[in-house]
Amino acid sequence: LANFSAMRQRFRLYAQVIGGVMLVSFVVAYLLSGPLQRIISEPILDLARTARSISVQKDYSVRAQKQGNDEIGTFTDAFNLMLTQIEQQDQALRLAKEGLEERVVDRTRELRELQRQNELILNSAGEGIFGVDLAGRMTFVNPTAAQMIGSTVEELVGRDEHSAVCHSNSEGVPYPQEGCPICADFKLGKPHSSADEILRRKSGAAFHATYIRTPLVAGNHLVGAVDEHLELDGPL
């Protein structure tokens, strides 16, 4: 009986020792959890905050703060290196975009100046000049051509050329567009010239004119034609 009593005392002592050790372990773990959390969690949270800021603001000059030389510090260095490379690429793209925009502005300015010069040449030409598309519609008309026809540039642009200026022969007899020599050669992509063509004014009056039609070809495709005519003096 005495032996059992001694065993119970020993078991009770062991339980007290184990309980004390567990209590001390919990206290130590609790005391260490704060510093360990700051050591481990804070760098990771700082990386997360940096990544979120970059995602929202698109500012690749931001860098994560390195807080140690451990594995997390190595990861922070790699993260910052990645940001440096992205920032360099972003700057290169921005510079390329700005250069492209400047070239587009310069090219647009050059094209506008070229267009203005072409318009000045067309408007000051002594010959009547107009262009037609594949459907035979006038795409541009210079003032000399409009004056010869007795109309305005605005009235002629978009009109069918045949019905506007070459719709009938010298006797005033209308002929279909398929029978018009100017239109027929145009459909075949051939140039047409005449030293004495009969053209018509807006009023219906006929007049003599030299006439040259030159097909417009882009690559291997016919896209239209340019007509030049000069009114001739003399009765019909």
Short mmCIF file of C-alpha atoms in Angstrom, two decimals:
data_model
loop_
_atom_site.label_atom_id
_atom_site.label_comp_id
_atom_site.label_asym_id
_atom_site.label_seq_id
_atom_site.Cartn_x
_atom_site.Cartn_y
_atom_site.Cartn_z
CA LEU A 1 0.00 0.00 0.00
CA ALA A 2 2.91 2.29 0.86
CA ASN A 3 4.44 1.57 -2.54
CA PHE A 4 1.20 2.62 -4.33
CA SER A 5 1.08 5.82 -2.33
CA ALA A 6 4.65 6.65 -3.36
CA MET A 7 3.82 5.94 -7.02
CA ARG A 8 0.81 8.26 -6.89
CA GLN A 9 2.97 11.01 -5.44
CA ARG A 10 5.52 10.54 -8.20
CA PHE A 11 2.81 10.63 -10.90
CA ARG A 12 1.38 13.76 -9.32
CA LEU A 13 4.85 15.33 -9.38
CA TYR A 14 5.39 14.31 -12.98
CA ALA A 15 2.05 15.83 -13.96
CA GLN A 16 2.92 19.06 -12.18
CA VAL A 17 6.32 19.18 -13.91
CA ILE A 18 4.79 18.50 -17.33
CA GLY A 19 2.07 21.10 -16.73
CA GLY A 20 4.69 23.63 -15.61
CA VAL A 21 6.84 22.93 -18.69
CA MET A 22 3.82 23.32 -21.02
CA LEU A 23 2.81 26.55 -19.29
CA VAL A 24 6.33 27.94 -19.60
CA SER A 25 6.43 26.86 -23.28
CA PHE A 26 3.16 28.66 -24.01
CA VAL A 27 4.42 31.82 -22.26
CA VAL A 28 7.71 31.71 -24.18
CA ALA A 29 5.92 31.08 -27.48
CA TYR A 30 3.58 33.99 -26.82
CA LEU A 31 6.46 36.29 -25.95
CA LEU A 32 8.39 35.25 -29.06
CA SER A 33 5.43 35.44 -31.44
CA GLY A 34 5.41 39.25 -31.56
CA PRO A 35 9.06 39.74 -32.58
CA LEU A 36 8.94 36.75 -34.93
CA GLN A 37 5.79 38.11 -36.54
CA ARG A 38 7.50 41.46 -37.12
CA ILE A 39 10.59 39.74 -38.53
CA ILE A 40 8.66 37.46 -40.90
CA SER A 41 5.33 39.12 -41.61
CA GLU A 42 6.33 42.79 -41.91
CA PRO A 43 8.66 42.33 -44.94
CA ILE A 44 6.02 40.24 -46.70
CA LEU A 45 3.30 42.78 -45.92
CA ASP A 46 5.60 45.57 -47.17
CA LEU A 47 6.09 43.71 -50.45
CA ALA A 48 2.34 43.28 -50.76
CA ARG A 49 1.73 47.00 -50.11
CA THR A 50 4.38 47.96 -52.66
CA ALA A 51 2.91 45.66 -55.29
CA ARG A 52 -0.60 47.05 -54.64
CA SER A 53 0.65 50.65 -54.91
CA ILE A 54 2.40 49.94 -58.22
CA SER A 55 -0.69 48.20 -59.59
CA VAL A 56 -2.91 51.18 -58.77
CA GLN A 57 -0.60 54.13 -59.54
CA LYS A 58 1.45 52.54 -62.36
CA ASP A 59 4.56 54.09 -60.79
CA TYR A 60 7.44 51.68 -61.36
CA SER A 61 9.96 53.90 -59.58
CA VAL A 62 8.64 52.67 -56.20
CA ARG A 63 10.89 50.15 -54.41
CA ALA A 64 10.22 47.73 -51.56
CA GLN A 65 12.25 48.35 -48.39
CA LYS A 66 14.75 45.61 -47.62
CA GLN A 67 14.68 44.70 -43.92
CA GLY A 68 17.30 41.98 -43.69
CA ASN A 69 19.79 39.73 -45.47
CA ASP A 70 17.78 36.55 -45.03
CA GLU A 71 15.67 34.71 -47.64
CA ILE A 72 13.00 37.45 -47.56
CA GLY A 73 15.70 40.08 -48.12
CA THR A 74 16.94 38.13 -51.16
CA PHE A 75 13.37 37.98 -52.44
CA THR A 76 13.03 41.74 -51.90
CA ASP A 77 16.20 42.36 -53.93
CA ALA A 78 14.82 40.24 -56.79
CA PHE A 79 11.50 42.08 -56.61
CA ASN A 80 13.21 45.49 -56.78
CA LEU A 81 15.40 44.33 -59.68
CA MET A 82 12.27 43.29 -61.55
CA LEU A 83 10.79 46.75 -60.89
CA THR A 84 13.96 48.39 -62.24
CA GLN A 85 13.72 46.40 -65.48
CA ILE A 86 10.02 47.19 -65.85
CA GLU A 87 10.69 50.89 -65.23
CA GLN A 88 13.40 50.94 -67.92
CA GLN A 89 11.10 49.22 -70.41
CA ASP A 90 8.26 51.59 -69.53
CA GLN A 91 10.51 54.62 -70.09
CA ALA A 92 11.72 53.19 -73.41
CA LEU A 93 8.13 52.62 -74.54
CA ARG A 94 7.14 56.13 -73.45
CA LEU A 95 10.04 57.68 -75.37
CA ALA A 96 9.23 55.58 -78.44
CA LYS A 97 5.58 56.64 -78.26
CA GLU A 98 6.51 60.30 -77.92
CA GLY A 99 8.90 60.00 -80.87
CA LEU A 100 6.23 58.28 -82.94
CA GLU A 101 3.69 60.96 -82.10
CA GLU A 102 6.17 63.67 -83.11
CA ARG A 103 6.86 61.90 -86.41
CA VAL A 104 3.13 61.56 -87.07
CA VAL A 105 2.64 65.28 -86.39
CA ASP A 106 5.54 66.18 -88.66
CA ARG A 107 4.33 63.83 -91.40
CA THR A 108 0.79 65.20 -91.14
CA ARG A 109 2.14 68.74 -91.40
CA GLU A 110 4.18 67.76 -94.47
CA LEU A 111 1.18 66.09 -96.11
CA ARG A 112 -1.00 69.13 -95.45
CA GLU A 113 1.65 71.41 -96.94
CA LEU A 114 1.97 69.13 -99.96
CA GLN A 115 -1.80 69.08 -100.35
CA ARG A 116 -1.89 72.87 -100.12
CA GLN A 117 0.81 73.18 -102.77
CA ASN A 118 -1.01 70.74 -105.05
CA GLU A 119 -4.22 72.71 -104.62
CA LEU A 120 -2.40 75.94 -105.46
CA ILE A 121 -0.98 74.37 -108.61
CA LEU A 122 -4.37 72.98 -109.68
CA ASN A 123 -6.18 76.22 -108.90
CA SER A 124 -3.68 78.34 -110.80
CA ALA A 125 -3.44 76.06 -113.86
CA GLY A 126 -4.67 77.55 -117.13
CA GLU A 127 -6.10 74.19 -118.20
CA GLY A 128 -9.26 72.70 -116.85
CA ILE A 129 -8.35 69.70 -114.68
CA PHE A 130 -10.60 67.24 -112.92
CA GLY A 131 -10.34 63.68 -111.68
CA VAL A 132 -12.81 60.84 -111.85
CA ASP A 133 -13.15 57.57 -109.98
CA LEU A 134 -13.92 54.15 -111.43
CA ALA A 135 -17.64 54.94 -111.41
CA GLY A 136 -17.04 58.05 -113.53
CA ARG A 137 -17.80 60.50 -110.69
CA MET A 138 -15.75 63.68 -110.45
CA THR A 139 -13.53 63.54 -107.37
CA PHE A 140 -11.86 66.96 -107.75
CA VAL A 141 -12.32 69.91 -110.09
CA ASN A 142 -10.12 72.98 -110.43
CA PRO A 143 -11.69 76.46 -110.84
CA THR A 144 -10.63 76.70 -114.50
CA ALA A 145 -12.53 73.54 -115.39
CA ALA A 146 -15.59 74.71 -113.47
CA GLN A 147 -15.48 78.08 -115.24
CA MET A 148 -15.24 76.43 -118.68
CA ILE A 149 -18.26 74.28 -117.91
CA GLY A 150 -20.14 77.26 -116.52
CA SER A 151 -20.63 75.74 -113.09
CA THR A 152 -18.97 75.74 -109.68
CA VAL A 153 -16.53 73.32 -108.12
CA GLU A 154 -19.07 72.38 -105.43
CA GLU A 155 -21.72 71.57 -108.04
CA LEU A 156 -19.40 69.35 -110.08
CA VAL A 157 -17.65 67.30 -107.39
CA GLY A 158 -19.52 64.01 -107.04
CA ARG A 159 -21.38 64.36 -110.37
CA ASP A 160 -21.16 61.86 -113.19
CA GLU A 161 -18.66 63.20 -115.72
CA HIS A 162 -20.49 61.95 -118.80
CA SER A 163 -23.78 63.57 -117.86
CA ALA A 164 -22.02 66.81 -116.89
CA VAL A 165 -19.65 67.53 -119.80
CA CYS A 166 -19.70 64.96 -122.62
CA HIS A 167 -23.27 63.73 -122.87
CA SER A 168 -23.92 64.58 -126.57
CA ASN A 169 -22.11 65.02 -129.87
CA SER A 170 -21.46 68.20 -131.87
CA GLU A 171 -25.01 68.14 -133.24
CA GLY A 172 -26.40 67.99 -129.73
CA VAL A 173 -27.58 64.40 -130.12
CA PRO A 174 -27.25 62.55 -126.81
CA TYR A 175 -25.42 59.25 -126.77
CA PRO A 176 -25.19 56.68 -123.99
CA GLN A 177 -22.20 56.50 -121.74
CA GLU A 178 -21.11 53.24 -123.35
CA GLY A 179 -20.81 55.05 -126.68
CA CYS A 180 -18.77 57.94 -125.33
CA PRO A 181 -15.17 57.58 -126.64
CA ILE A 182 -13.73 59.20 -123.53
CA CYS A 183 -15.55 56.81 -121.20
CA ALA A 184 -14.91 53.77 -123.38
CA ASP A 185 -11.14 54.21 -123.33
CA PHE A 186 -11.24 54.92 -119.61
CA LYS A 187 -12.94 51.61 -118.84
CA LEU A 188 -10.12 49.84 -120.71
CA GLY A 189 -7.49 51.71 -118.71
CA LYS A 190 -6.23 53.45 -121.85
CA PRO A 191 -5.29 57.11 -122.20
CA HIS A 192 -7.47 59.24 -124.45
CA SER A 193 -6.55 62.42 -126.27
CA SER A 194 -8.30 64.58 -128.80
CA ALA A 195 -7.23 67.82 -130.48
CA ASP A 196 -10.86 68.83 -130.94
CA GLU A 197 -13.28 67.33 -128.43
CA ILE A 198 -16.87 68.52 -128.03
CA LEU A 199 -17.77 69.31 -124.42
CA ARG A 200 -20.90 70.80 -122.92
CA ARG A 201 -21.48 73.65 -120.50
CA LYS A 202 -24.04 73.64 -117.73
CA SER A 203 -26.38 75.60 -120.02
CA GLY A 204 -26.15 72.87 -122.64
CA ALA A 205 -24.01 74.94 -125.06
CA ALA A 206 -21.21 73.02 -126.76
CA PHE A 207 -17.61 74.15 -127.14
CA HIS A 208 -14.41 72.89 -128.74
CA ALA A 209 -11.60 71.74 -126.46
CA THR A 210 -8.39 69.79 -126.55
CA TYR A 211 -8.81 66.84 -124.22
CA ILE A 212 -6.31 64.49 -122.56
CA ARG A 213 -7.32 61.71 -120.17
CA THR A 214 -4.64 59.86 -118.24
CA PRO A 215 -5.52 56.73 -116.24
CA LEU A 216 -4.57 56.66 -112.54
CA VAL A 217 -2.99 53.33 -111.63
CA ALA A 218 -2.07 52.25 -108.09
CA GLY A 219 0.15 49.22 -108.31
CA ASN A 220 -1.50 47.13 -110.98
CA HIS A 221 -5.01 48.43 -110.32
CA LEU A 222 -6.86 51.17 -112.15
CA VAL A 223 -8.30 53.59 -109.58
CA GLY A 224 -9.45 56.52 -111.72
CA ALA A 225 -8.26 59.08 -114.24
CA VAL A 226 -7.15 62.69 -114.55
CA ASP A 227 -8.63 64.85 -117.31
CA GLU A 228 -7.08 67.99 -118.77
CA HIS A 229 -8.90 70.17 -121.28
CA LEU A 230 -8.31 73.55 -122.86
CA GLU A 231 -11.10 75.48 -124.53
CA LEU A 232 -10.53 76.31 -128.20
CA ASP A 233 -11.73 79.44 -129.91
CA GLY A 234 -13.90 79.27 -132.99
CA PRO A 235 -17.43 78.29 -133.93
CA LEU A 236 -18.71 74.76 -133.72
#
